[in-house]
Coordinates of C-alpha atoms and ligand atoms in Angstrom, one line a residue:
M1 CA -17.4 16.5 16.7
T2 CA -17.8 18.8 13.7
Q3 CA -21.1 18.9 11.9
P4 CA -21.2 17.9 8.2
S5 CA -21.0 20.7 5.7
A6 CA -21.5 20.9 1.9
T7 CA -18.1 22.3 1.5
R8 CA -16.2 20.1 3.8
Y9 CA -13.3 18.1 2.2
S10 CA -10.2 16.2 3.4
R11 CA -6.6 17.0 2.5
I12 CA -3.3 15.2 3.1
T13 CA -1.3 17.5 5.3
G14 CA 1.7 15.3 6.1
T15 CA 3.3 12.0 5.1
G16 CA 5.7 9.6 6.8
S17 CA 7.2 6.2 6.3
Y18 CA 9.5 3.6 7.8
L19 CA 11.5 0.7 6.6
P20 CA 13.1 -1.9 8.9
P21 CA 16.9 -1.6 8.7
K22 CA 17.6 -5.1 7.3
R23 CA 17.9 -4.6 3.5
L24 CA 18.2 -7.7 1.3
T25 CA 19.3 -7.4 -2.3
N26 CA 18.2 -9.9 -4.9
E27 CA 21.7 -11.4 -4.9
A28 CA 21.7 -11.9 -1.1
L29 CA 18.2 -13.4 -1.2
A30 CA 19.2 -15.7 -4.1
A31 CA 22.2 -16.9 -2.2
E32 CA 20.1 -17.6 0.9
L33 CA 17.6 -19.5 -1.2
A34 CA 20.3 -21.4 -3.1
A35 CA 21.6 -22.8 0.2
K36 CA 18.2 -24.5 0.6
G37 CA 18.0 -25.7 -3.0
V38 CA 15.7 -23.0 -4.3
E39 CA 16.9 -21.5 -7.6
T40 CA 16.4 -17.9 -8.6
S41 CA 18.5 -15.0 -9.8
D42 CA 18.8 -11.2 -9.8
E43 CA 18.3 -11.2 -13.6
W44 CA 15.0 -13.1 -13.3
I45 CA 13.6 -10.9 -10.5
V46 CA 14.6 -7.6 -12.1
A47 CA 13.4 -8.6 -15.6
R48 CA 10.0 -9.9 -14.4
T49 CA 9.2 -7.5 -11.6
G50 CA 11.7 -4.6 -11.4
I51 CA 12.5 -5.5 -7.8
R52 CA 16.2 -5.1 -6.8
A53 CA 16.0 -5.2 -3.0
R54 CA 13.5 -5.4 -0.1
H55 CA 13.6 -4.8 3.7
F56 CA 12.7 -7.5 6.2
A57 CA 11.8 -6.9 9.8
E58 CA 13.5 -8.8 12.5
A59 CA 11.5 -11.8 14.0
D60 CA 10.6 -10.0 17.2
V61 CA 9.3 -6.8 15.6
P62 CA 5.5 -6.5 15.3
C63 CA 3.6 -4.6 12.6
S64 CA 2.8 -1.7 15.0
D65 CA 6.5 -1.1 15.5
L66 CA 6.8 -0.2 11.8
A67 CA 3.5 1.8 11.9
L68 CA 4.6 3.9 14.8
P69 CA 7.6 5.7 13.3
A70 CA 5.8 6.1 10.0
A71 CA 2.8 7.7 11.9
Q72 CA 5.1 9.9 14.0
R73 CA 6.9 11.2 10.9
A74 CA 3.6 12.0 9.2
L75 CA 2.4 13.8 12.3
E76 CA 5.6 15.8 12.4
A77 CA 5.3 16.7 8.7
A78 CA 1.7 17.9 9.2
G79 CA 2.6 19.8 12.4
V80 CA -0.1 17.9 14.2
A81 CA 0.2 16.5 17.8
A82 CA -0.8 12.9 18.4
S83 CA -3.3 14.2 20.9
Q84 CA -5.1 16.1 18.1
I85 CA -5.8 12.9 16.1
D86 CA -9.5 11.9 16.2
L87 CA -9.4 8.8 14.0
I88 CA -6.8 6.1 13.4
I89 CA -7.1 3.6 10.5
V90 CA -4.4 1.0 9.9
A91 CA -4.5 -1.0 6.6
T92 CA -2.8 -4.3 7.2
S93 CA -3.0 -8.0 6.4
T94 CA -0.2 -8.8 8.9
P95 CA -1.6 -7.5 12.2
D96 CA 0.3 -7.8 15.5
M97 CA -2.5 -10.2 16.8
V98 CA -5.7 -11.8 15.8
F99 CA -7.3 -9.1 17.9
P100 CA -7.3 -6.3 19.1
S101 CA -6.6 -4.3 16.0
T102 CA -3.1 -3.0 15.1
A103 CA -4.8 0.5 15.1
T104 CA -5.6 0.3 18.8
I105 CA -2.1 -1.0 19.6
L106 CA -0.7 2.0 17.6
Q107 CA -3.0 4.3 19.4
R108 CA -1.5 3.1 22.7
K109 CA 2.0 3.4 21.4
L110 CA 1.2 7.0 20.4
G111 CA 0.1 7.7 24.0
I112 CA -3.4 8.7 23.1
A113 CA -6.9 7.3 23.9
G114 CA -10.5 7.9 23.1
C115 CA -10.7 8.3 19.3
P116 CA -11.9 5.5 17.1
A117 CA -9.2 3.2 15.9
F118 CA -9.7 0.2 13.6
D119 CA -8.0 -1.9 10.9
V120 CA -8.9 -2.3 7.3
Q121 CA -8.1 -5.6 5.6
A122 CA -8.1 -5.3 1.9
V123 CA -4.6 -6.7 1.3
C124 CA -2.7 -4.6 -1.3
S125 CA -5.7 -2.3 -1.8
G126 CA -5.8 -1.7 1.9
F127 CA -4.4 1.9 1.9
V128 CA -6.7 3.1 -0.8
Y129 CA -9.6 1.5 1.1
A130 CA -8.5 3.1 4.4
L131 CA -8.0 6.6 2.8
T132 CA -11.4 6.4 1.2
V133 CA -13.0 5.5 4.6
A134 CA -11.2 8.3 6.4
D135 CA -12.1 10.8 3.7
S136 CA -15.8 9.8 4.0
M137 CA -15.7 10.1 7.8
I138 CA -14.1 13.6 7.6
R139 CA -16.6 14.8 5.0
T140 CA -19.5 13.7 7.1
G141 CA -18.0 15.4 10.2
A142 CA -17.3 12.1 12.1
A143 CA -13.6 13.1 12.2
S144 CA -11.3 16.1 11.6
K145 CA -7.8 14.9 11.8
A146 CA -7.2 11.3 10.8
L147 CA -4.1 9.2 10.8
V148 CA -4.2 6.7 7.9
V149 CA -1.5 4.0 7.9
G150 CA -0.5 1.1 5.7
A151 CA 1.9 -1.3 7.5
E152 CA 2.9 -4.8 6.7
I153 CA 5.3 -7.6 7.6
F154 CA 4.7 -9.8 4.6
S155 CA 8.0 -11.7 5.2
R156 CA 6.1 -13.6 8.0
L157 CA 3.7 -15.0 5.4
L158 CA 6.3 -16.1 2.8
D159 CA 7.1 -19.7 1.9
F160 CA 10.9 -19.5 1.2
N161 CA 10.6 -22.8 -0.7
D162 CA 8.3 -21.1 -3.2
R163 CA 10.4 -19.0 -5.6
T164 CA 7.3 -17.8 -7.4
T165 CA 6.3 -15.7 -4.4
C166 CA 9.1 -15.3 -1.8
V167 CA 11.2 -13.0 -4.0
L168 CA 8.4 -10.5 -4.5
F169 CA 7.5 -9.1 -1.0
G170 CA 9.0 -6.9 1.6
D171 CA 8.1 -5.2 4.9
G172 CA 7.5 -1.5 5.7
A173 CA 5.0 1.2 6.6
G174 CA 3.7 4.5 5.3
A175 CA 1.3 7.0 6.8
V176 CA -0.6 10.2 6.1
V177 CA -2.4 12.8 8.2
L178 CA -5.7 13.6 6.6
E179 CA -7.4 16.8 7.8
A180 CA -10.7 18.5 7.2
S181 CA -10.4 21.4 4.7
D182 CA -12.6 23.9 3.0
T183 CA -11.0 23.0 -0.3
P184 CA -10.1 19.5 -1.8
G185 CA -7.8 17.6 -1.1
I186 CA -9.3 14.4 -2.1
L187 CA -11.2 14.9 -5.3
A188 CA -12.8 11.5 -5.9
S189 CA -12.3 7.8 -5.1
E190 CA -13.8 4.5 -5.9
L191 CA -13.4 1.0 -4.4
H192 CA -14.2 -2.5 -5.8
A193 CA -14.0 -6.1 -4.8
D194 CA -14.8 -9.4 -6.6
G195 CA -14.8 -12.3 -4.2
R196 CA -15.0 -14.9 -7.0
H197 CA -11.2 -14.5 -7.1
V198 CA -10.5 -15.2 -3.4
D199 CA -8.3 -18.2 -4.3
I200 CA -5.8 -16.6 -6.6
L201 CA -4.0 -14.6 -3.9
C202 CA -4.5 -15.8 -0.3
T203 CA -3.0 -16.9 3.0
P204 CA -5.6 -19.5 3.8
G205 CA -4.6 -20.5 7.3
S206 CA -6.4 -19.5 10.5
V207 CA -6.2 -19.9 14.3
S208 CA -8.6 -22.5 15.7
G209 CA -8.6 -24.3 19.0
G210 CA -5.1 -23.1 19.9
K211 CA -3.7 -24.4 16.6
I212 CA -3.1 -23.1 13.1
T213 CA -5.6 -24.7 10.7
G214 CA -4.9 -24.7 7.0
D215 CA -1.8 -23.3 5.4
P216 CA -0.6 -20.0 6.9
L217 CA 1.7 -19.2 4.0
L218 CA 1.0 -16.9 1.0
K219 CA -0.2 -18.5 -2.2
M220 CA -0.5 -16.6 -5.5
D221 CA -1.4 -17.5 -9.0
G222 CA 0.9 -14.6 -10.3
P223 CA -0.2 -14.7 -14.0
A224 CA -3.9 -14.7 -13.0
V225 CA -3.4 -11.7 -10.7
F226 CA -1.3 -9.9 -13.3
K227 CA -4.1 -10.3 -15.9
L228 CA -6.8 -9.1 -13.6
A229 CA -4.7 -6.2 -12.3
V230 CA -3.9 -4.8 -15.8
G231 CA -7.6 -4.9 -16.7
V232 CA -9.0 -3.1 -13.6
L233 CA -6.4 -0.4 -13.0
E234 CA -7.1 1.5 -16.2
D235 CA -10.9 1.3 -15.7
V236 CA -10.9 2.5 -12.1
A237 CA -8.5 5.4 -12.9
R238 CA -10.7 6.5 -15.7
S239 CA -13.9 6.3 -13.6
V240 CA -12.3 8.3 -10.7
L241 CA -11.1 10.9 -13.2
A242 CA -14.6 11.2 -14.6
K243 CA -16.1 11.6 -11.1
A244 CA -13.7 14.4 -10.4
G245 CA -14.3 16.1 -13.7
R246 CA -10.6 15.7 -14.7
T247 CA -8.8 13.9 -17.5
D248 CA -5.7 11.9 -17.7
A249 CA -3.8 15.0 -18.8
D250 CA -4.5 16.5 -15.3
I251 CA -2.5 13.7 -13.5
D252 CA 0.9 15.0 -12.4
W253 CA 1.9 11.8 -10.6
L254 CA 0.6 8.2 -10.8
I255 CA 1.4 6.1 -7.7
P256 CA 0.1 2.6 -8.2
H257 CA 0.5 -0.3 -5.8
Q258 CA 4.1 -1.3 -6.1
A259 CA 4.0 -5.0 -7.1
N260 CA 5.5 -5.2 -10.5
I261 CA 7.0 -2.5 -12.7
R262 CA 5.5 -4.1 -15.8
I263 CA 2.0 -3.7 -14.4
M264 CA 2.7 -0.1 -13.3
Q265 CA 4.2 1.0 -16.6
G266 CA 1.4 -0.8 -18.5
T267 CA -1.1 1.2 -16.5
A268 CA 0.7 4.5 -17.1
R269 CA 0.8 3.8 -20.9
K270 CA -2.9 3.0 -21.0
L271 CA -3.6 6.3 -19.2
K272 CA -1.3 8.0 -21.8
L273 CA 1.0 9.2 -19.1
P274 CA 4.7 9.6 -19.8
L275 CA 6.7 7.1 -17.7
D276 CA 8.4 10.0 -15.9
K277 CA 5.0 10.7 -14.2
L278 CA 5.1 7.3 -12.6
I279 CA 6.4 7.1 -9.0
A280 CA 8.2 3.7 -8.6
T281 CA 9.8 2.5 -5.5
V282 CA 9.2 -1.2 -6.1
D283 CA 12.9 -1.6 -7.0
E284 CA 14.0 -0.7 -3.5
H285 CA 10.9 -1.9 -1.4
G286 CA 9.6 -4.9 -3.3
N287 CA 5.8 -5.5 -2.8
T288 CA 4.9 -4.2 0.7
S289 CA 1.2 -4.8 0.2
A290 CA -0.9 -2.1 2.0
A291 CA 2.2 -0.1 2.8
S292 CA 3.4 0.2 -0.7
I293 CA 1.4 3.3 -1.8
P294 CA 2.0 5.5 1.3
L295 CA 5.6 4.5 1.3
A296 CA 6.0 5.5 -2.3
L297 CA 4.1 8.8 -1.7
D298 CA 6.3 9.7 1.3
V299 CA 9.5 9.0 -0.6
A300 CA 8.2 11.2 -3.5
V301 CA 7.1 14.0 -1.2
R302 CA 10.4 14.0 0.8
A303 CA 12.4 13.9 -2.5
G304 CA 10.5 17.1 -3.6
T305 CA 9.0 15.2 -6.5
V306 CA 5.4 15.5 -5.4
K307 CA 4.8 19.1 -4.5
R308 CA 1.9 21.1 -3.0
G309 CA -0.8 21.6 -5.7
D310 CA 0.2 18.6 -7.8
T311 CA -2.6 16.2 -8.8
V312 CA -1.9 12.6 -7.7
M313 CA -3.6 9.3 -8.6
L314 CA -3.2 6.5 -6.2
E315 CA -4.2 3.0 -7.3
G316 CA -4.5 -0.2 -5.3
V317 CA -5.0 -3.8 -6.4
G318 CA -4.6 -7.1 -4.7
G319 CA -6.1 -10.1 -2.8
G320 CA -9.8 -10.5 -2.5
F321 CA -9.8 -9.6 -5.4
T322 CA -9.8 -5.9 -4.5
W323 CA -9.0 -2.7 -6.3
G324 CA -9.6 1.0 -6.1
A325 CA -8.2 4.5 -6.7
V326 CA -8.1 7.9 -5.1
L327 CA -7.4 11.2 -6.9
F328 CA -6.2 14.1 -4.9
D329 CA -4.6 17.5 -5.1
Y330 CA -1.6 17.5 -2.7
Ligands
UT7_401 O1 0.3 -7.5 -4.6 C1 -0.9 -7.9 -5.2 C2 -0.8 -7.9 -6.6 N1 0.2 -8.8 -7.1 C3 0.6 -8.7 -8.3 O2 0.3 -7.7 -8.9 C4 1.5 -9.8 -8.9 C5 1.1 -10.0 -10.2 N2 1.9 -11.0 -10.9 C6 3.2 -10.8 -11.3 O3 3.8 -9.8 -11.0 C7 3.9 -11.9 -12.1 O4 2.9 -12.8 -12.6 C8 5.0 -12.6 -11.4 C9 6.2 -11.7 -11.2 C10 4.5 -13.2 -10.1 C11 5.5 -13.8 -12.3 O5 6.0 -13.3 -13.5 P1 5.5 -14.0 -14.9 O6 6.1 -13.3 -16.0 O7 4.0 -14.0 -14.8 O8 6.1 -15.4 -14.7 P2 5.4 -16.9 -14.6 O9 4.8 -17.0 -13.3 O10 4.6 -17.1 -15.9 O11 6.7 -17.8 -14.6 C12 7.6 -17.8 -15.8 C13 8.8 -18.8 -15.5 C14 8.3 -20.2 -15.0 O12 9.1 -21.1 -15.5 P3 8.7 -22.0 -16.8 O13 7.4 -22.7 -16.3 O14 8.4 -21.1 -17.9 O15 9.8 -22.9 -17.0 C15 8.5 -20.1 -13.5 O16 8.7 -21.3 -12.9 O17 9.6 -18.3 -14.5 C16 9.8 -19.2 -13.4 N3 10.0 -18.5 -12.2 C17 11.2 -18.2 -11.7 N4 12.4 -18.3 -12.2 C18 13.4 -17.8 -11.4 C19 9.0 -18.2 -11.3 N5 9.6 -17.5 -10.3 C20 10.9 -17.5 -10.5 C21 12.0 -17.0 -9.7 N6 13.2 -17.2 -10.2 N7 11.9 -16.4 -8.6

């Protein structure tokens, strides 16, 4: 294990992502819902959210099966072998099992053993939380090459009789390899939570005595979440910029949690960023919770949009209520 050093930073050296093959357009989803008497339309979904399609995993596919190819692609992009990884963090709210963690299952599927592996559960802020924890562990010398993954199968939590939520979410995974570096890398980050708002976005069921107790389907007060999200995203971005000694003019790319294009564009405008600096994949992915940010990052990196040296702001927000941001030089 490396000793801490005053000049030790962490840097993203590779990204990867994976979407399950089944793609469902708004029209196809609306037709499926209409068959059960639930009314929605492509027009409503696009106008209110910007979502046009989402991917759903097949019923027998666990979360770790989405995490694995995303992780392998990130390792390949970084030129790092799985055996060199000394920390695995998976951000998920849809783990394979109650326990053990999806991170340990991923570790086994990667064919490695020994390094710490654990899940972070901060719902849609999960990736920003996981990246901040990994950055802290690298800077203190507790790890040198971390695999940080956001992976979700939110389709399992959806109530397909509730049109206010079931049209919003999708499944997928994104990953980064984060390595120790003499230069940043991650410039600053900040995490927050306010548990007074637990009830506005939750899946309140649990397993007890061999049965599910409570309701195991996702509940959301969309307008309440919308209002809170818009308020906190500008504040946390400004705070992280100040910590890093940067200004909004230094941001090359804004990658917010991909839940609703209106929230994302509102945040960009408040930060005085032209909308062409906003990375948006919500149209094709829907809201993939903890996977949404690393998925969008990987799409942008592989498209050649985010390039080495660019300054990128990641922003997460979601259930808990949780939120946070990470600013980094790619
Ligand atoms: O991932 C964690 C973070 N989550 C978020 O950031 C989500 C934040 N919230 C949102 O994105 C938005 O609040 C929603 C997209 C969820 C909803 O948009 P909205 O503009 O806040 O709509 P609303 O909930 O106020 O509903 C407006 C109308 C209602 O009808 P009435 O009462 O005005 O007659 C709804 O019943 O739209 C109706 N509606 C729908 N109509 C067709 C709600 N869902 C649908 C639907 N199709 N799927």
